[in-house]
XYZ file of C-alpha atoms in Angstrom:
612
model
C -19.423 22.078 8.243
C -23.212 22.326 8.188
C -25.419 23.226 5.242
C -25.978 26.771 6.525
C -22.235 27.435 6.778
C -21.655 25.974 3.333
C -24.251 28.292 1.840
C -22.756 31.357 3.523
C -19.242 30.494 2.346
C -20.509 29.686 -1.156
C -22.328 33.017 -1.329
C -19.174 34.868 -0.265
C -17.134 32.931 -2.820
C -19.546 33.655 -5.676
C -20.756 37.154 -4.853
C -17.996 38.978 -2.950
C -14.732 37.236 -3.756
C -14.515 38.031 -7.513
C -14.217 41.760 -6.743
C -11.738 41.034 -3.955
C -9.628 38.975 -6.354
C -9.519 41.925 -8.752
C -8.227 44.100 -5.901
C -5.515 41.531 -5.095
C -4.369 41.438 -8.733
C -4.357 45.226 -8.849
C -2.342 45.472 -5.619
C 0.206 42.952 -6.926
C 0.166 44.491 -10.415
C -0.061 41.004 -11.950
C -2.422 38.018 -11.837
C -0.769 36.056 -9.046
C -1.855 32.427 -8.577
C -4.246 32.155 -5.590
C -5.357 28.919 -3.929
C -8.109 29.100 -1.272
C -9.251 26.036 0.692
C -12.796 27.333 1.209
C -13.956 24.167 2.953
C -11.465 24.806 5.785
C -12.507 28.420 6.402
C -15.120 27.646 9.021
C -15.521 28.180 12.736
C -18.530 26.625 14.471
C -21.221 29.093 15.586
C -19.668 32.113 13.850
C -20.797 31.738 10.247
C -22.871 34.927 10.501
C -19.589 36.862 10.817
C -17.842 35.474 7.726
C -18.646 38.351 5.370
C -16.861 40.664 7.791
C -14.092 38.460 9.197
C -12.949 36.880 5.917
C -12.058 40.339 4.651
C -10.373 41.394 7.897
C -8.443 38.178 8.457
C -7.320 37.264 4.941
C -7.942 39.774 2.207
C -7.464 43.272 3.611
C -4.018 42.504 5.112
C -3.028 40.781 1.869
C -4.106 43.689 -0.328
C -2.484 46.281 1.948
C 0.724 44.242 2.155
C 1.008 43.845 -1.612
C 0.373 47.553 -2.127
C 3.167 48.400 0.311
C 5.664 46.206 -1.539
C 4.515 47.448 -4.951
C 4.946 51.106 -4.038
C 7.952 51.498 -6.333
C 9.390 49.860 -9.447
C 11.998 47.841 -7.539
C 9.411 46.317 -5.214
C 7.057 45.568 -8.081
C 9.765 43.790 -10.062
C 10.794 41.643 -7.083
C 7.151 40.832 -6.376
C 6.554 39.577 -9.912
C 9.710 37.459 -9.855
C 9.556 36.140 -6.305
C 5.864 35.632 -5.471
C 4.821 32.343 -7.071
C 1.591 31.634 -5.256
C -0.750 32.729 -2.449
C -2.365 30.029 -0.303
C -5.243 30.756 2.095
C -6.506 28.050 4.449
C -7.327 27.211 8.057
C -5.703 23.923 9.017
C -4.945 24.574 12.697
C -7.096 27.518 13.922
C -3.976 29.626 14.469
C -4.538 33.305 15.319
C -0.986 34.540 15.962
C 0.312 36.160 12.739
C 3.862 34.993 13.486
C 2.708 31.384 13.312
C -0.160 31.745 10.849
C 1.584 33.581 7.999
C 4.656 32.219 6.223
C 6.601 32.761 3.010
C 8.633 29.809 1.740
C 9.828 28.900 -1.743
C 7.891 31.834 -3.176
C 4.588 30.719 -1.611
C 2.844 33.180 0.722
C 0.604 31.146 3.024
C -2.052 32.587 5.347
C -3.123 29.681 7.565
C -5.308 31.566 10.044
C -8.560 31.101 11.936
C -11.361 32.822 9.989
C -12.757 34.501 13.110
C -10.349 34.691 16.057
C -8.396 37.962 16.383
C -10.111 39.278 13.258
C -9.642 42.959 14.106
C -5.839 42.665 14.252
C -5.582 43.696 10.598
C -2.494 45.819 11.106
C -0.434 43.059 12.746
C -1.191 40.673 9.886
C -0.376 43.343 7.319
C 2.971 44.038 8.998
C 3.769 40.327 9.061
C 3.101 40.025 5.315
C 5.175 43.103 4.506
C 8.092 41.924 6.653
C 8.121 38.449 5.127
C 8.022 39.787 1.579
C 10.645 42.482 2.177
C 13.024 40.005 3.807
C 12.629 37.139 1.354
C 11.440 38.300 -2.078
C 14.931 38.959 -3.357
C 16.056 35.478 -2.308
C 13.229 33.799 -4.206
C 13.559 36.041 -7.252
C 17.312 35.661 -7.683
C 16.858 32.477 -9.680
C 15.380 34.496 -12.533
C 18.149 37.085 -12.279
C 20.910 34.503 -12.349
C 19.551 32.441 -15.215
C 20.644 34.983 -17.787
C 24.056 35.278 -16.161
C 24.691 31.552 -16.178
C 23.725 31.304 -19.841
C 26.394 33.884 -20.678
C 28.930 32.174 -18.401
C 28.192 28.829 -19.982
C 29.107 30.200 -23.370
C 32.489 31.103 -21.870
C 32.950 27.838 -19.985
C 31.508 24.940 -21.936
C 33.046 22.478 -19.493
C 30.764 23.482 -16.606
C 28.307 20.735 -17.566
C 28.584 17.586 -19.595
C 25.431 17.083 -21.622
C 23.844 15.303 -24.535
C 21.099 16.196 -26.952
C 18.136 13.822 -27.028
C 15.164 14.464 -29.326
C 15.957 18.149 -29.624
C 16.321 18.710 -25.858
C 19.278 18.751 -23.486
C 20.027 16.186 -20.784
C 22.765 17.230 -18.352
C 24.860 14.157 -17.607
C 27.462 15.560 -15.215
C 28.453 18.689 -13.310
C 32.173 19.423 -13.688
C 32.689 22.625 -11.684
C 33.595 22.828 -7.989
C 31.216 25.667 -7.064
C 28.711 24.699 -4.337
C 26.090 27.255 -5.422
C 24.878 26.812 -8.980
C 22.077 27.837 -11.297
C 21.303 25.271 -13.964
C 20.556 27.057 -17.264
C 17.267 26.845 -19.105
C 19.058 26.756 -22.464
C 22.229 25.136 -23.728
C 23.061 25.738 -27.383
C 19.605 27.337 -27.694
C 17.912 24.078 -26.709
C 15.850 23.553 -23.569
C 17.375 21.724 -20.620
C 14.692 19.165 -19.728
C 16.471 16.404 -17.814
C 19.126 15.773 -15.178
C 20.592 12.334 -15.809
C 21.020 9.753 -13.023
C 23.939 10.545 -10.679
C 24.672 13.796 -12.575
C 25.073 15.979 -9.453
C 25.634 13.237 -6.883
C 27.786 14.028 -3.807
C 29.119 17.380 -5.039
C 28.784 19.166 -1.660
C 26.210 21.439 -3.284
C 24.628 23.963 -0.920
C 22.241 25.653 -3.329
C 20.839 24.630 -6.707
C 18.383 26.625 -8.807
C 16.560 24.361 -11.223
C 15.449 25.621 -14.656
C 11.756 26.175 -15.348
C 12.148 23.959 -18.422
C 13.031 20.869 -16.368
C 10.820 17.792 -16.836
C 12.798 14.972 -15.230
C 15.312 14.476 -12.404
C 17.014 11.085 -12.649
C 17.915 8.455 -10.073
C 20.240 9.802 -7.351
C 20.798 12.913 -9.453
C 21.236 15.198 -6.444
C 21.669 12.802 -3.555
C 24.337 13.210 -0.895
C 24.581 17.016 -1.072
C 23.916 19.770 1.483
C 20.831 21.377 -0.015
C 18.562 23.106 2.518
C 15.994 24.348 -0.009
C 14.936 23.310 -3.490
C 12.311 24.941 -5.694
C 10.843 22.212 -7.895
C 9.506 23.977 -11.004
C 5.883 23.740 -12.073
C 6.024 21.471 -15.098
C 8.364 18.922 -13.522
C 6.963 15.454 -14.259
C 9.413 12.968 -12.741
C 11.702 12.722 -9.703
C 13.706 9.492 -9.721
C 14.671 7.018 -7.022
C 16.747 8.557 -4.190
C 17.022 11.773 -6.225
C 17.379 13.999 -3.123
C 18.416 11.306 -0.636
C 20.627 12.448 2.228
C 20.385 16.227 1.838
C 19.359 18.791 4.464
C 16.080 19.985 2.940
C 14.045 21.978 5.467
C 10.943 22.753 3.414
C 9.543 20.979 0.397
C 6.635 21.726 -1.946
C 5.754 19.232 -4.668
C 4.264 20.829 -7.812
C 0.902 19.693 -9.194
C 2.610 18.597 -12.406
C 4.654 15.895 -10.655
C 3.414 12.455 -11.758
C 6.250 9.980 -11.104
C 8.226 9.803 -7.849
C 10.810 7.095 -7.227
C 11.360 5.144 -4.020
C 13.263 7.069 -1.365
C 13.244 10.254 -3.445
C 13.323 12.600 -0.420
C 14.515 10.198 2.263
C 16.893 11.255 5.049
C 16.416 15.016 4.998
C 15.378 17.453 7.744
C 11.991 18.497 6.378
C 9.813 20.394 8.841
C 7.278 21.712 6.318
C 6.036 19.347 3.611
C 3.391 20.363 1.057
C 2.154 17.564 -1.178
C 0.426 18.015 -4.504
C -3.352 17.457 -4.406
C -2.962 15.438 -7.607
C -0.824 12.770 -5.909
C -2.404 9.318 -5.811
C 0.613 7.341 -4.568
C 3.437 7.948 -2.097
C 6.255 5.508 -2.946
C 8.275 3.269 -0.634
C 10.663 5.122 1.716
C 9.794 8.393 -0.036
C 9.954 10.612 3.076
C 11.550 8.215 5.553
C 13.750 9.568 8.342
C 13.248 13.181 7.285
C 12.104 14.778 10.554
C 8.658 15.710 9.203
C 6.432 17.234 11.900
C 3.308 17.920 9.866
C 1.821 16.658 6.615
C -1.559 16.966 4.927
C -2.197 13.936 2.747
C -4.042 14.596 -0.560
C -7.762 13.784 -0.549
C -7.458 11.525 -3.613
C -4.450 9.568 -2.355
C -4.760 5.829 -3.065
C -1.550 4.180 -1.894
C 1.097 4.773 0.777
C 4.200 2.664 0.220
C 6.362 0.618 2.544
C 8.170 2.739 5.178
C 7.068 5.866 3.302
C 7.040 7.988 6.489
C 9.067 5.848 8.870
C 11.158 7.637 11.493
C 9.470 11.054 11.369
C 8.170 13.409 14.070
C 4.468 13.559 13.244
C 2.152 14.331 16.160
C -1.129 14.135 14.247
C -1.986 12.115 11.160
C -5.126 12.000 9.028
C -5.214 9.291 6.353
C -8.023 10.063 3.870
C -10.801 7.571 3.107
C -9.550 7.321 -0.483
C -6.494 5.320 0.634
C -6.975 1.605 -0.030
C -3.388 0.383 0.361
C -0.786 1.047 3.069
C 2.562 -0.732 2.918
C 4.319 -2.448 5.828
C 5.796 -0.099 8.454
C 4.591 2.945 6.515
C 4.610 5.051 9.705
C 6.947 2.964 11.852
C 9.069 4.531 14.598
C 6.614 7.429 14.902
C 7.111 7.880 18.615
C 5.620 11.372 18.809
C 2.248 10.406 17.357
C -0.698 11.365 19.548
C -3.719 11.041 17.274
C -4.436 9.137 14.049
C -7.522 9.227 11.844
C -7.616 6.407 9.299
C -10.028 4.169 7.322
C -11.490 1.273 9.313
C -10.094 -1.297 6.850
C -6.604 -0.806 8.317
C -7.583 -1.244 11.965
C -6.275 -4.791 12.233
C -2.901 -3.772 10.744
C -2.105 -1.027 13.248
C 0.837 -2.883 14.776
C 2.319 -3.465 11.332
C 1.728 0.020 9.918
C 2.946 1.752 13.097
C 5.692 -0.771 13.901
C 7.975 0.287 16.775
C 5.707 3.224 17.600
C 4.165 3.897 21.006
C 0.770 2.506 19.960
C -0.665 2.594 23.481
C -0.152 6.371 23.554
C -1.951 6.980 20.243
C -5.649 7.812 19.952
C -7.098 6.138 16.836
C -10.244 7.315 15.042
C -12.068 5.683 12.120
C -14.204 8.211 10.179
C -17.213 6.847 8.345
C -17.946 4.165 10.934
C -20.411 6.351 12.791
C -24.030 6.416 11.683
C -25.175 8.772 8.999
C -26.781 11.180 11.454
C -27.465 11.685 15.140
C -31.006 10.366 14.898
C -29.726 6.976 13.816
C -27.021 7.051 16.484
C -29.657 7.343 19.188
C -31.651 4.504 17.624
C -28.710 2.136 17.588
C -28.089 2.732 21.285
C -31.481 1.168 22.032
C -30.079 -2.234 21.058
C -31.945 -5.218 19.740
C -35.468 -5.828 21.039
C -37.233 -9.107 21.805
C -39.981 -8.228 19.385
C -39.601 -7.795 15.644
C -37.645 -4.519 15.203
C -39.212 -1.705 13.239
C -37.572 -1.074 9.897
C -35.270 1.922 9.917
C -31.819 2.578 8.507
C -29.870 1.567 11.594
C -31.783 -1.724 11.851
C -31.070 -2.476 8.193
C -27.412 -1.785 8.900
C -27.431 -4.096 11.942
C -28.876 -6.907 9.845
C -26.034 -6.790 7.334
C -22.951 -5.582 9.210
C -21.388 -8.953 10.125
C -22.042 -10.621 6.772
C -20.787 -7.573 4.858
C -17.528 -7.466 6.805
C -17.056 -11.180 6.073
C -17.643 -10.615 2.362
C -15.341 -7.580 2.255
C -12.543 -9.592 3.862
C -12.980 -12.310 1.227
C -13.089 -9.658 -1.501
C -9.710 -8.292 -0.347
C -8.267 -11.812 -0.395
C -9.346 -12.191 -4.030
C -8.236 -8.817 -5.428
C -5.362 -7.991 -3.023
C -3.560 -4.968 -4.548
C -4.702 -5.547 -8.134
C -5.607 -2.499 -10.193
C -9.130 -2.193 -11.517
C -10.977 -1.135 -14.644
C -14.667 -0.422 -15.013
C -17.033 -0.756 -17.968
C -20.215 1.138 -17.086
C -21.978 0.111 -20.285
C -21.293 -3.600 -19.753
C -21.817 -3.374 -16.000
C -18.509 -4.986 -15.021
C -15.498 -4.197 -12.850
C -12.268 -6.089 -13.554
C -9.427 -6.710 -11.100
C -6.565 -8.414 -12.908
C -8.234 -11.460 -14.488
C -11.246 -11.404 -12.160
C -14.439 -9.951 -13.641
C -17.242 -8.871 -11.283
C -20.825 -8.068 -12.250
C -21.795 -4.635 -11.004
C -24.692 -2.574 -9.664
C -24.129 1.164 -9.152
C -25.332 2.417 -5.773
C -24.360 6.104 -5.724
C -21.527 8.635 -5.674
C -19.860 10.876 -3.105
C -18.148 14.139 -4.026
C -15.510 15.288 -1.528
C -15.421 18.687 -3.202
C -19.176 19.276 -2.960
C -19.487 17.188 0.225
C -22.613 15.489 -1.045
C -24.008 12.017 -1.762
C -26.020 11.386 -4.952
C -28.022 8.180 -5.417
C -27.396 6.453 -8.757
C -31.108 6.467 -9.607
C -31.098 10.264 -9.282
C -28.016 10.822 -11.459
C -29.730 11.569 -14.762
C -26.499 12.675 -16.450
C -24.540 9.463 -15.872
C -25.876 7.499 -18.845
C -25.655 4.254 -16.853
C -28.035 1.604 -18.259
C -31.076 1.130 -16.015
C -30.383 -2.574 -15.445
C -27.301 -1.549 -13.446
C -29.349 0.779 -11.212
C -31.598 -1.944 -9.793
C -29.835 -2.016 -6.413
C -30.204 1.716 -5.811
C -33.837 1.574 -6.963
C -34.493 -1.335 -4.580
C -33.204 0.754 -1.667
C -35.371 3.645 -2.815
C -38.471 1.407 -2.722
C -37.609 0.286 0.811
C -37.199 3.921 1.806
C -40.593 4.792 0.322
C -42.273 1.825 2.007
C -40.938 2.521 5.493
C -40.457 6.285 5.339
C -36.639 6.214 5.449
C -35.749 9.683 4.206
C -32.060 9.009 3.488
C -33.017 6.330 0.953
C -35.482 8.542 -0.928
C -33.698 11.916 -1.013
C -31.903 12.191 -4.392
C -29.000 14.172 -2.918
C -27.702 14.374 0.663
C -25.420 17.172 1.871
C -22.930 15.646 4.330
C -19.312 16.207 5.378
C -18.795 12.496 6.053
C -18.909 10.071 3.136
C -21.940 7.772 3.801
C -21.076 5.434 0.921
C -19.646 2.666 3.092
C -22.656 2.800 5.418
C -25.170 2.679 2.553
C -23.191 -0.168 0.935
C -23.446 -2.187 4.151
C -27.211 -1.632 4.156
C -27.495 -2.598 0.488
C -25.560 -5.832 0.998
C -28.261 -6.962 3.390
C -31.243 -6.320 1.132
C -29.863 -6.840 -2.398
C -28.246 -9.980 -3.812
C -24.521 -9.206 -4.027
C -21.152 -10.603 -2.952
C -19.415 -7.433 -1.765
C -18.977 -3.770 -2.632
C -16.193 -1.424 -3.740
C -15.607 2.341 -3.834
C -14.130 3.355 -7.206
C -12.397 6.730 -7.520
C -13.055 8.750 -10.680
C -11.289 12.149 -10.593
C -12.354 13.126 -7.088
C -15.735 11.383 -7.267
C -16.101 8.114 -5.354
C -18.499 5.682 -7.060
C -19.892 2.931 -4.830
C -20.758 -0.304 -6.623
C -22.139 -3.647 -5.455
C -20.258 -6.600 -6.952
C -21.219 -10.216 -7.591
C -18.580 -12.948 -7.833
C -18.568 -16.715 -7.377
C -14.953 -16.434 -6.170
C -16.027 -14.333 -3.202
C -19.150 -16.405 -2.526
C -17.085 -19.613 -2.432
C -15.119 -18.317 0.552
C -18.176 -18.108 2.826
C -17.525 -19.038 6.467
C -19.469 -22.134 7.552
C -17.512 -23.526 10.507
C -19.224 -22.546 13.817
C -15.931 -21.664 15.504
C -14.995 -19.335 12.635
C -18.451 -17.738 12.697
C -17.982 -16.946 16.401
C -14.455 -15.573 16.007
C -15.438 -13.486 12.979
C -18.362 -11.863 14.773
C -16.240 -11.129 17.857
C -13.724 -9.419 15.572
C -16.448 -7.382 13.861
C -17.561 -5.906 17.210
C -14.177 -4.155 17.423
C -14.395 -2.668 13.923
C -17.610 -0.659 13.936
C -20.333 0.664 16.213
C -23.639 -1.260 15.996
C -26.186 -3.223 18.052
C -24.384 -6.488 18.868
C -27.474 -8.509 19.742
C -29.522 -7.576 16.692
C -26.513 -8.065 14.413
C -25.660 -11.532 15.767
C -29.321 -12.595 15.580
C -29.400 -11.594 11.894
C -25.959 -13.030 11.077
C -26.835 -16.472 12.458
C -30.147 -16.409 10.574
C -28.213 -15.670 7.385
C -25.995 -18.670 8.145
C -29.039 -20.967 8.277
C -29.294 -21.311 12.053
C -32.524 -21.476 14.021
C -32.111 -18.518 16.369
C -33.905 -17.950 19.661
C -33.654 -15.423 22.468
C -32.873 -17.119 25.777
C -33.273 -14.511 28.495
C -30.763 -11.802 27.603
C -28.757 -14.175 25.418
C -28.972 -15.775 21.971
C -29.079 -19.514 21.346
C -28.758 -20.782 17.766
C -28.824 -24.331 16.431
C -28.130 -25.951 13.081
C -28.058 -29.738 13.007
C -25.759 -30.808 15.826
C -24.043 -27.415 16.005
C -24.949 -24.866 18.639
C -23.824 -21.259 19.100
C -24.379 -19.260 22.277
C -24.113 -15.467 22.405
C -23.838 -13.950 25.893
C -24.588 -10.223 26.333
C -24.384 -7.644 29.112
C -27.335 -5.498 30.192
C -26.572 -3.000 27.404
C -26.760 -5.769 24.788
C -23.011 -5.717 24.185
C -21.410 -9.048 23.357
C -19.466 -10.636 26.192
C -18.776 -13.963 24.520
C -19.752 -16.048 21.498
C -19.008 -19.770 21.722
C -19.850 -22.923 19.811
C -20.472 -26.507 20.895
C -21.955 -29.805 19.727
C -25.378 -30.986 20.858
C -25.137 -34.343 22.585
C -27.169 -37.086 20.874
C -28.343 -40.403 22.278
C -27.113 -43.431 20.415
């Protein structure tokens, strides 16, 4: 999404939407929860139509549909009880109302192109009305039955075994043979907050309505049943290991309140529609394995995907966000329907492990963030290395540091592995386990605002100036050579340039490596210094050659210029020999052979013969 489109959408959001929201609340006759993914509501070349098409596609059909349902007292009551949330987004450019509009688990979702078929207001309105009329009663019956079950429980105190813990009720066992049950909110006038481990295990349950008071579902509490739907209440904090293992769940929405999920919690179901909470930072081992999932949108702040988390599913497309820094073995194994995968470059060499027993040769892999910051730089890098001293621009600075930075990042991963981190901005340190790294702050990237902010320009951060020296050094280089991206305080960009800028910084500032640190949706890029990382430097000629050959497969850059710089950094005397590179250091010699487009064909090492 370009800057112009962002401004148009932002103007609509700030100036027109507040009045539209009031109309939606009035049509529903209550303040229904609305979630709009504004950053997805874009269609290239049609931003000038948004003020008209947004209303036609999303809001007018919604308002008209709600009014139609709310025309009498019965409809209004069902609407208040059964409509939990409205979601508006554009994840697949769908324009057929039958496919674009859905109503599941009380969530009305309009996932429609913002432009295509905009004038078909009536067909979208009819679709909304039909979905609500056919399903509202089903999703509202939980509220109706809660009162009934409370009365019934007073008559049959053997329906549930329970215990009181700290003034709240934990249900320890279900004793009735009914396959459709509503778990009460209150027992003995105390809130039901927990289902104990194994409490409803293998009871042939076909439908369970959970209480809104529920905070925790224990290990295997509901596993081995026949549940096709489950409405996890907002406020639920924990779902234990294998809690819903081996059911028949078809749709699943995880609430934003959910913090703890156990291994295998939703394994072996038949989930076609999975909606994850945007607050999730970890997907545990085996969590959704063998569940038939065809589509999933991973949260933007996700950090870790566990072992076999999505093994044996039916995904066709997969986008792993840049925030992910750990993927367990076989996380997406046996994914034989996969066609396209977008994932961080750091996992490229683990493809065969992550996608074990998948048809890898049939999958198209993309690595966002490895392209240059803008098209101007992309054209510059295509020119390749020149015989003469290259002019100083951003792509040349990147070429000079790319091989050495990859080497340092690999060593950094060896040191920290999967250790958690803590950061002390006032002391200028980042700690991984027992390893303390000295830090320089480079800048931050906001996924929400889609913008990069240099650390020297962030006046509100309160970071001591001695920890801004690296970003200030890059600014001075930008001023000296007229490199705009190094001197602009803030850069509007859809793609996070933090990795690219960190590569550049590693070549011009004394540091050992870099790390992106996530703080509540903001990614902070820091340069780190560590003797542990420095001590792992590659010195053997054969390893230098193999490392550089590996780097050429990981990112797009000028091979000749990068190898020339890398060998210089390793202390070699480097010369251009025709179209090739010849480097010597003592008795060691390295030869780089290139094609006519300056792409590496081979890098080899040898010993220089000496006369005795």
